[in-house]
Structures are given as C-alpha cells and as structure tokens.
mmCIF file of N, CA, C and O in Angstrom:
data_model
loop_
_atom_site.group_PDB
_atom_site.id
_atom_site.type_symbol
_atom_site.label_atom_id
_atom_site.label_comp_id
_atom_site.label_asym_id
_atom_site.label_seq_id
_atom_site.Cartn_x
_atom_site.Cartn_y
_atom_site.Cartn_z
ATOM 1 N N MET X 1 124.042 67.921 112.314
ATOM 2 C CA MET X 1 124.433 66.953 113.303
ATOM 3 C C MET X 1 124.161 65.546 112.755
ATOM 4 O O MET X 1 123.106 65.284 112.200
ATOM 5 N N GLU X 2 125.125 64.675 112.913
ATOM 6 C CA GLU X 2 124.971 63.299 112.454
ATOM 7 C C GLU X 2 125.211 62.325 113.593
ATOM 8 O O GLU X 2 126.002 62.576 114.481
ATOM 9 N N LEU X 3 124.488 61.240 113.554
ATOM 10 C CA LEU X 3 124.667 60.151 114.498
ATOM 11 C C LEU X 3 124.693 58.868 113.678
ATOM 12 O O LEU X 3 123.740 58.584 112.935
ATOM 13 N N LEU X 4 125.781 58.143 113.744
ATOM 14 C CA LEU X 4 125.977 56.924 112.955
ATOM 15 C C LEU X 4 125.927 57.218 111.450
ATOM 16 O O LEU X 4 125.467 56.393 110.656
ATOM 17 N N GLY X 5 126.356 58.410 111.074
ATOM 18 C CA GLY X 5 126.361 58.792 109.668
ATOM 19 C C GLY X 5 124.999 59.159 109.115
ATOM 20 O O GLY X 5 124.830 59.293 107.912
ATOM 21 N N ILE X 6 124.012 59.320 109.997
ATOM 22 C CA ILE X 6 122.644 59.659 109.578
ATOM 23 C C ILE X 6 122.320 61.053 110.124
ATOM 24 O O ILE X 6 122.509 61.320 111.310
ATOM 25 N N THR X 7 121.807 61.917 109.265
ATOM 26 C CA THR X 7 121.482 63.282 109.679
ATOM 27 C C THR X 7 120.238 63.307 110.555
ATOM 28 O O THR X 7 119.439 62.364 110.556
ATOM 29 N N GLY X 8 120.056 64.395 111.271
ATOM 30 C CA GLY X 8 118.872 64.565 112.115
ATOM 31 C C GLY X 8 117.592 64.478 111.304
ATOM 32 O O GLY X 8 116.601 63.879 111.744
ATOM 33 N N THR X 9 117.601 65.066 110.118
ATOM 34 C CA THR X 9 116.427 65.011 109.247
ATOM 35 C C THR X 9 116.101 63.571 108.868
ATOM 36 O O THR X 9 114.942 63.148 108.905
ATOM 37 N N GLU X 10 117.134 62.804 108.536
ATOM 38 C CA GLU X 10 116.912 61.398 108.186
ATOM 39 C C GLU X 10 116.374 60.609 109.374
ATOM 40 O O GLU X 10 115.494 59.754 109.210
ATOM 41 N N TRP X 11 116.882 60.896 110.576
ATOM 42 C CA TRP X 11 116.379 60.208 111.775
ATOM 43 C C TRP X 11 114.890 60.458 111.958
ATOM 44 O O TRP X 11 114.135 59.544 112.300
ATOM 45 N N ILE X 12 114.453 61.697 111.722
ATOM 46 C CA ILE X 12 113.023 62.008 111.838
ATOM 47 C C ILE X 12 112.228 61.186 110.824
ATOM 48 O O ILE X 12 111.175 60.639 111.139
ATOM 49 N N GLY X 13 112.735 61.072 109.611
ATOM 50 C CA GLY X 13 112.067 60.260 108.586
ATOM 51 C C GLY X 13 111.989 58.793 108.975
ATOM 52 O O GLY X 13 110.951 58.144 108.792
ATOM 53 N N TYR X 14 113.083 58.271 109.534
ATOM 54 C CA TYR X 14 113.076 56.871 109.973
ATOM 55 C C TYR X 14 112.119 56.658 111.139
ATOM 56 O O TYR X 14 111.406 55.651 111.194
ATOM 57 N N LEU X 15 112.093 57.590 112.086
ATOM 58 C CA LEU X 15 111.163 57.468 113.211
ATOM 59 C C LEU X 15 109.718 57.541 112.745
ATOM 60 O O LEU X 15 108.859 56.808 113.242
ATOM 61 N N ALA X 16 109.449 58.421 111.784
ATOM 62 C CA ALA X 16 108.103 58.528 111.226
ATOM 63 C C ALA X 16 107.702 57.213 110.570
ATOM 64 O O ALA X 16 106.591 56.709 110.783
ATOM 65 N N SER X 17 108.600 56.647 109.790
ATOM 66 C CA SER X 17 108.316 55.368 109.128
ATOM 67 C C SER X 17 108.075 54.266 110.143
ATOM 68 O O SER X 17 107.154 53.452 109.985
ATOM 69 N N LEU X 18 108.880 54.231 111.183
ATOM 70 C CA LEU X 18 108.728 53.223 112.226
ATOM 71 C C LEU X 18 107.383 53.363 112.939
ATOM 72 O O LEU X 18 106.686 52.367 113.181
ATOM 73 N N ALA X 19 106.997 54.599 113.250
ATOM 74 C CA ALA X 19 105.714 54.822 113.933
ATOM 75 C C ALA X 19 104.546 54.354 113.069
ATOM 76 O O ALA X 19 103.623 53.693 113.566
ATOM 77 N N VAL X 20 104.582 54.672 111.784
ATOM 78 C CA VAL X 20 103.505 54.245 110.894
ATOM 79 C C VAL X 20 103.493 52.717 110.785
ATOM 80 O O VAL X 20 102.433 52.085 110.854
ATOM 81 N N LEU X 21 104.658 52.117 110.646
ATOM 82 C CA LEU X 21 104.742 50.662 110.576
ATOM 83 C C LEU X 21 104.199 50.007 111.846
ATOM 84 O O LEU X 21 103.369 49.097 111.781
ATOM 85 N N VAL X 22 104.612 50.500 113.002
ATOM 86 C CA VAL X 22 104.154 49.943 114.282
ATOM 87 C C VAL X 22 102.650 50.132 114.438
ATOM 88 O O VAL X 22 101.959 49.263 114.974
ATOM 89 N N SER X 23 102.120 51.254 113.946
ATOM 90 C CA SER X 23 100.681 51.510 114.103
ATOM 91 C C SER X 23 99.847 50.409 113.461
ATOM 92 O O SER X 23 98.776 50.070 113.957
ATOM 93 N N PHE X 24 100.336 49.825 112.394
ATOM 94 C CA PHE X 24 99.574 48.785 111.698
ATOM 95 C C PHE X 24 99.672 47.420 112.364
ATOM 96 O O PHE X 24 99.041 46.469 111.923
ATOM 97 N N THR X 25 100.443 47.329 113.438
ATOM 98 C CA THR X 25 100.475 46.084 114.205
ATOM 99 C C THR X 25 99.486 46.122 115.369
ATOM 100 O O THR X 25 99.309 45.117 116.051
ATOM 101 N N MET X 26 98.844 47.262 115.586
ATOM 102 C CA MET X 26 97.920 47.437 116.701
ATOM 103 C C MET X 26 96.592 46.740 116.421
ATOM 104 O O MET X 26 96.058 46.834 115.317
ATOM 105 N N LYS X 27 96.082 46.072 117.415
ATOM 106 C CA LYS X 27 94.761 45.450 117.298
ATOM 107 C C LYS X 27 93.665 46.458 117.631
ATOM 108 O O LYS X 27 92.591 46.422 117.043
ATOM 109 N N ASP X 28 93.942 47.342 118.572
ATOM 110 C CA ASP X 28 92.976 48.347 118.989
ATOM 111 C C ASP X 28 93.031 49.537 118.029
ATOM 112 O O ASP X 28 94.089 50.137 117.822
ATOM 113 N N LEU X 29 91.894 49.866 117.428
ATOM 114 C CA LEU X 29 91.846 50.929 116.428
ATOM 115 C C LEU X 29 92.247 52.282 116.999
ATOM 116 O O LEU X 29 92.899 53.077 116.313
ATOM 117 N N LYS X 30 91.890 52.554 118.248
ATOM 118 C CA LYS X 30 92.262 53.832 118.861
ATOM 119 C C LYS X 30 93.786 53.942 118.966
ATOM 120 O O LYS X 30 94.354 54.983 118.623
ATOM 121 N N ASN X 31 94.439 52.879 119.413
ATOM 122 C CA ASN X 31 95.899 52.893 119.496
ATOM 123 C C ASN X 31 96.534 53.035 118.118
ATOM 124 O O ASN X 31 97.513 53.763 117.947
ATOM 125 N N LEU X 32 95.966 52.332 117.132
ATOM 126 C CA LEU X 32 96.463 52.444 115.768
ATOM 127 C C LEU X 32 96.432 53.897 115.315
ATOM 128 O O LEU X 32 97.420 54.426 114.810
ATOM 129 N N ARG X 33 95.296 54.550 115.524
ATOM 130 C CA ARG X 33 95.158 55.940 115.074
ATOM 131 C C ARG X 33 96.081 56.896 115.835
ATOM 132 O O ARG X 33 96.635 57.823 115.245
ATOM 133 N N MET X 34 96.279 56.665 117.125
ATOM 134 C CA MET X 34 97.162 57.544 117.903
ATOM 135 C C MET X 34 98.621 57.398 117.463
ATOM 136 O O MET X 34 99.312 58.397 117.248
ATOM 137 N N ILE X 35 99.087 56.166 117.309
ATOM 138 C CA ILE X 35 100.470 55.946 116.883
ATOM 139 C C ILE X 35 100.666 56.427 115.451
ATOM 140 O O ILE X 35 101.677 57.053 115.117
ATOM 141 N N ASN X 36 99.677 56.174 114.604
ATOM 142 C CA ASN X 36 99.756 56.638 113.227
ATOM 143 C C ASN X 36 99.783 58.162 113.169
ATOM 144 O O ASN X 36 100.506 58.742 112.358
ATOM 145 N N ALA X 37 99.021 58.826 114.042
ATOM 146 C CA ALA X 37 99.019 60.292 114.085
ATOM 147 C C ALA X 37 100.402 60.822 114.459
ATOM 148 O O ALA X 37 100.860 61.831 113.905
ATOM 149 N N ILE X 38 101.077 60.146 115.385
ATOM 150 C CA ILE X 38 102.437 60.546 115.750
ATOM 151 C C ILE X 38 103.357 60.412 114.537
ATOM 152 O O ILE X 38 104.164 61.306 114.241
ATOM 153 N N GLY X 39 103.219 59.312 113.811
ATOM 154 C CA GLY X 39 103.996 59.128 112.593
ATOM 155 C C GLY X 39 103.719 60.218 111.569
ATOM 156 O O GLY X 39 104.639 60.738 110.931
ATOM 157 N N CYS X 40 102.455 60.588 111.437
ATOM 158 C CA CYS X 40 102.081 61.659 110.503
ATOM 159 C C CYS X 40 102.715 62.988 110.905
ATOM 160 O O CYS X 40 103.221 63.718 110.051
ATOM 161 N N LEU X 41 102.674 63.291 112.201
ATOM 162 C CA LEU X 41 103.298 64.532 112.680
ATOM 163 C C LEU X 41 104.798 64.539 112.383
ATOM 164 O O LEU X 41 105.350 65.562 111.952
ATOM 165 N N LEU X 42 105.441 63.409 112.601
ATOM 166 C CA LEU X 42 106.868 63.312 112.295
ATOM 167 C C LEU X 42 107.122 63.477 110.795
ATOM 168 O O LEU X 42 108.081 64.132 110.385
ATOM 169 N N PHE X 43 106.243 62.901 109.976
ATOM 170 C CA PHE X 43 106.404 63.055 108.531
ATOM 171 C C PHE X 43 106.170 64.499 108.087
ATOM 172 O O PHE X 43 106.836 64.983 107.165
ATOM 173 N N VAL X 44 105.249 65.203 108.717
ATOM 174 C CA VAL X 44 105.042 66.623 108.396
ATOM 175 C C VAL X 44 106.314 67.405 108.732
ATOM 176 O O VAL X 44 106.790 68.228 107.937
ATOM 177 N N ALA X 45 106.880 67.142 109.906
ATOM 178 C CA ALA X 45 108.134 67.803 110.285
ATOM 179 C C ALA X 45 109.238 67.452 109.287
ATOM 180 O O ALA X 45 109.995 68.328 108.834
ATOM 181 N N TYR X 46 109.314 66.185 108.918
ATOM 182 C CA TYR X 46 110.303 65.728 107.943
ATOM 183 C C TYR X 46 110.135 66.471 106.607
ATOM 184 O O TYR X 46 111.113 66.897 105.993
ATOM 185 N N GLY X 47 108.898 66.636 106.178
ATOM 186 C CA GLY X 47 108.631 67.354 104.933
ATOM 187 C C GLY X 47 109.115 68.788 104.982
ATOM 188 O O GLY X 47 109.682 69.301 104.009
ATOM 189 N N PHE X 48 108.918 69.449 106.128
ATOM 190 C CA PHE X 48 109.384 70.830 106.270
ATOM 191 C C PHE X 48 110.906 70.914 106.330
ATOM 192 O O PHE X 48 111.485 71.952 106.042
ATOM 193 N N LEU X 49 111.572 69.833 106.699
ATOM 194 C CA LEU X 49 113.025 69.818 106.785
ATOM 195 C C LEU X 49 113.703 69.433 105.468
ATOM 196 O O LEU X 49 114.936 69.434 105.385
ATOM 197 N N MET X 50 112.915 69.123 104.463
ATOM 198 C CA MET X 50 113.490 68.800 103.158
ATOM 199 C C MET X 50 114.219 70.030 102.610
ATOM 200 O O MET X 50 113.902 71.163 102.987
ATOM 201 N N PRO X 51 115.169 69.807 101.697
ATOM 202 C CA PRO X 51 115.961 70.938 101.175
ATOM 203 C C PRO X 51 115.121 72.056 100.566
ATOM 204 O O PRO X 51 115.465 73.229 100.689
ATOM 205 N N THR X 52 114.029 71.691 99.920
ATOM 206 C CA THR X 52 113.131 72.705 99.367
ATOM 207 C C THR X 52 111.692 72.294 99.655
ATOM 208 O O THR X 52 111.394 71.106 99.815
ATOM 209 N N LEU X 53 110.817 73.271 99.694
ATOM 210 C CA LEU X 53 109.403 72.979 99.927
ATOM 211 C C LEU X 53 108.835 72.167 98.765
ATOM 212 O O LEU X 53 107.937 71.346 98.953
ATOM 213 N N ARG X 54 109.383 72.365 97.585
ATOM 214 C CA ARG X 54 108.929 71.606 96.419
ATOM 215 C C ARG X 54 109.106 70.101 96.636
ATOM 216 O O ARG X 54 108.272 69.297 96.219
ATOM 217 N N VAL X 55 110.172 69.714 97.296
ATOM 218 C CA VAL X 55 110.431 68.307 97.586
ATOM 219 C C VAL X 55 109.538 67.833 98.736
ATOM 220 O O VAL X 55 108.991 66.734 98.708
ATOM 221 N N GLY X 56 109.386 68.658 99.771
ATOM 222 C CA GLY X 56 108.660 68.257 100.963
ATOM 223 C C GLY X 56 107.158 68.380 100.901
ATOM 224 O O GLY X 56 106.448 67.739 101.676
ATOM 225 N N LEU X 57 106.637 69.189 99.994
ATOM 226 C CA LEU X 57 105.204 69.472 99.968
ATOM 227 C C LEU X 57 104.317 68.233 99.808
ATOM 228 O O LEU X 57 103.319 68.108 100.523
ATOM 229 N N PRO X 58 104.634 67.285 98.926
ATOM 230 C CA PRO X 58 103.781 66.094 98.847
ATOM 231 C C PRO X 58 103.742 65.304 100.163
ATOM 232 O O PRO X 58 102.692 64.778 100.545
ATOM 233 N N ILE X 59 104.851 65.249 100.859
ATOM 234 C CA ILE X 59 104.917 64.568 102.155
ATOM 235 C C ILE X 59 104.058 65.300 103.170
ATOM 236 O O ILE X 59 103.298 64.692 103.928
ATOM 237 N N ILE X 60 104.164 66.613 103.183
ATOM 238 C CA ILE X 60 103.414 67.449 104.125
ATOM 239 C C ILE X 60 101.911 67.324 103.878
ATOM 240 O O ILE X 60 101.127 67.078 104.798
ATOM 241 N N ILE X 61 101.488 67.484 102.635
ATOM 242 C CA ILE X 61 100.058 67.467 102.302
ATOM 243 C C ILE X 61 99.430 66.121 102.649
ATOM 244 O O ILE X 61 98.387 66.054 103.315
ATOM 245 N N THR X 62 100.065 65.047 102.208
ATOM 246 C CA THR X 62 99.513 63.707 102.435
ATOM 247 C C THR X 62 99.389 63.397 103.924
ATOM 248 O O THR X 62 98.341 62.947 104.398
ATOM 249 N N ASN X 63 100.451 63.635 104.669
ATOM 250 C CA ASN X 63 100.439 63.271 106.082
ATOM 251 C C ASN X 63 99.599 64.219 106.919
ATOM 252 O O ASN X 63 99.019 63.803 107.920
ATOM 253 N N PHE X 64 99.477 65.470 106.518
ATOM 254 C CA PHE X 64 98.581 66.388 107.214
ATOM 255 C C PHE X 64 97.134 65.941 107.025
ATOM 256 O O PHE X 64 96.330 65.979 107.959
ATOM 257 N N ALA X 65 96.807 65.475 105.812
ATOM 258 C CA ALA X 65 95.448 64.982 105.548
ATOM 259 C C ALA X 65 95.158 63.722 106.366
ATOM 260 O O ALA X 65 94.086 63.597 106.979
ATOM 261 N N ILE X 66 96.109 62.782 106.405
ATOM 262 C CA ILE X 66 95.922 61.561 107.189
ATOM 263 C C ILE X 66 95.812 61.901 108.673
ATOM 264 O O ILE X 66 94.997 61.310 109.394
ATOM 265 N N LEU X 67 96.607 62.851 109.129
ATOM 266 C CA LEU X 67 96.528 63.296 110.524
ATOM 267 C C LEU X 67 95.122 63.818 110.827
ATOM 268 O O LEU X 67 94.534 63.491 111.862
ATOM 269 N N GLY X 68 94.568 64.620 109.916
ATOM 270 C CA GLY X 68 93.210 65.130 110.099
ATOM 271 C C GLY X 68 92.181 64.014 110.188
ATOM 272 O O GLY X 68 91.262 64.058 111.012
ATOM 273 N N ILE X 69 92.331 63.004 109.348
ATOM 274 C CA ILE X 69 91.415 61.858 109.381
ATOM 275 C C ILE X 69 91.539 61.126 110.715
ATOM 276 O O ILE X 69 90.526 60.763 111.336
ATOM 277 N N ASN X 70 92.765 60.915 111.170
ATOM 278 C CA ASN X 70 92.969 60.256 112.468
ATOM 279 C C ASN X 70 92.345 61.064 113.605
ATOM 280 O O ASN X 70 91.668 60.497 114.468
ATOM 281 N N ILE X 71 92.558 62.362 113.604
ATOM 282 C CA ILE X 71 91.990 63.213 114.659
ATOM 283 C C ILE X 71 90.468 63.170 114.614
ATOM 284 O O ILE X 71 89.811 63.069 115.647
ATOM 285 N N TYR X 72 89.909 63.226 113.409
ATOM 286 C CA TYR X 72 88.455 63.163 113.278
ATOM 287 C C TYR X 72 87.912 61.893 113.919
ATOM 288 O O TYR X 72 86.972 61.921 114.707
ATOM 289 N N HIS X 73 88.490 60.758 113.555
ATOM 290 C CA HIS X 73 87.993 59.477 114.070
ATOM 291 C C HIS X 73 88.267 59.291 115.563
ATOM 292 O O HIS X 73 87.495 58.619 116.248
ATOM 293 N N LEU X 74 89.337 59.891 116.058
ATOM 294 C CA LEU X 74 89.628 59.800 117.484
ATOM 295 C C LEU X 74 88.672 60.650 118.332
ATOM 296 O O LEU X 74 88.427 60.342 119.479
ATOM 297 N N THR X 75 88.162 61.729 117.729
ATOM 298 C CA THR X 75 87.312 62.652 118.503
ATOM 299 C C THR X 75 85.825 62.543 118.172
ATOM 300 O O THR X 75 85.005 63.112 118.884
ATOM 301 N N ALA X 76 85.475 61.851 117.099
ATOM 302 C CA ALA X 76 84.075 61.732 116.686
ATOM 303 C C ALA X 76 83.289 60.926 117.721
ATOM 304 O O ALA X 76 83.787 59.939 118.259
ATOM 305 N N ARG X 77 82.082 61.370 117.971
ATOM 306 C CA ARG X 77 81.198 60.623 118.884
ATOM 307 C C ARG X 77 80.656 59.421 118.161
ATOM 308 O O ARG X 77 80.235 59.506 117.004
ATOM 309 N N LYS X 78 80.647 58.323 118.843
ATOM 310 C CA LYS X 78 80.103 57.103 118.249
ATOM 311 C C LYS X 78 78.609 57.050 118.481
ATOM 312 O O LYS X 78 78.119 57.398 119.542
ATOM 313 N N LYS X 79 77.885 56.596 117.479
ATOM 314 C CA LYS X 79 76.425 56.540 117.574
ATOM 315 C C LYS X 79 75.988 55.299 118.296
ATOM 316 O O LYS X 79 76.550 54.298 118.359
#
C-alpha cells in the first residue's frame, strides 16, 4: 500500500524519525524518554519490516537497547 508514493514501511520509518526528533525538543526528561520510547518502538517495527533481517537487525538491536534504557529510567525509583 502506498500513500503519496511512500510505502507503509517507509511511513513507519518517517514516523519513528519524527518521534525521536521531537523527543529531543522536550524540556521535561520524562516526556523526552516517553516520546523517544515510542520512536524506538516504531524503529523496531521498521527493522522487522525490512526486506531481510540482515538489513533490519542493526536497527532492531540499537533501538531495542535504547528502549530498554528509556524504560529503566522511566521506572527506576529516584533516591
């Protein structure tokens, strides 16, 4: 399926990029981490939608790791 000549997979990649970009405009660290986590989830999905896992695996690994870091910091108790 294409919209404006862009495939669904490409749209997911663009949305992921936009979410990560927007996350860095946040002043509140919690909001930054939540929006960035959404971007990471979209990038993981994008990685799985690549033509082969060989192409998508670096995207999946990196963003899954960043997602884990975001979740850790969002749920960690502050001293």
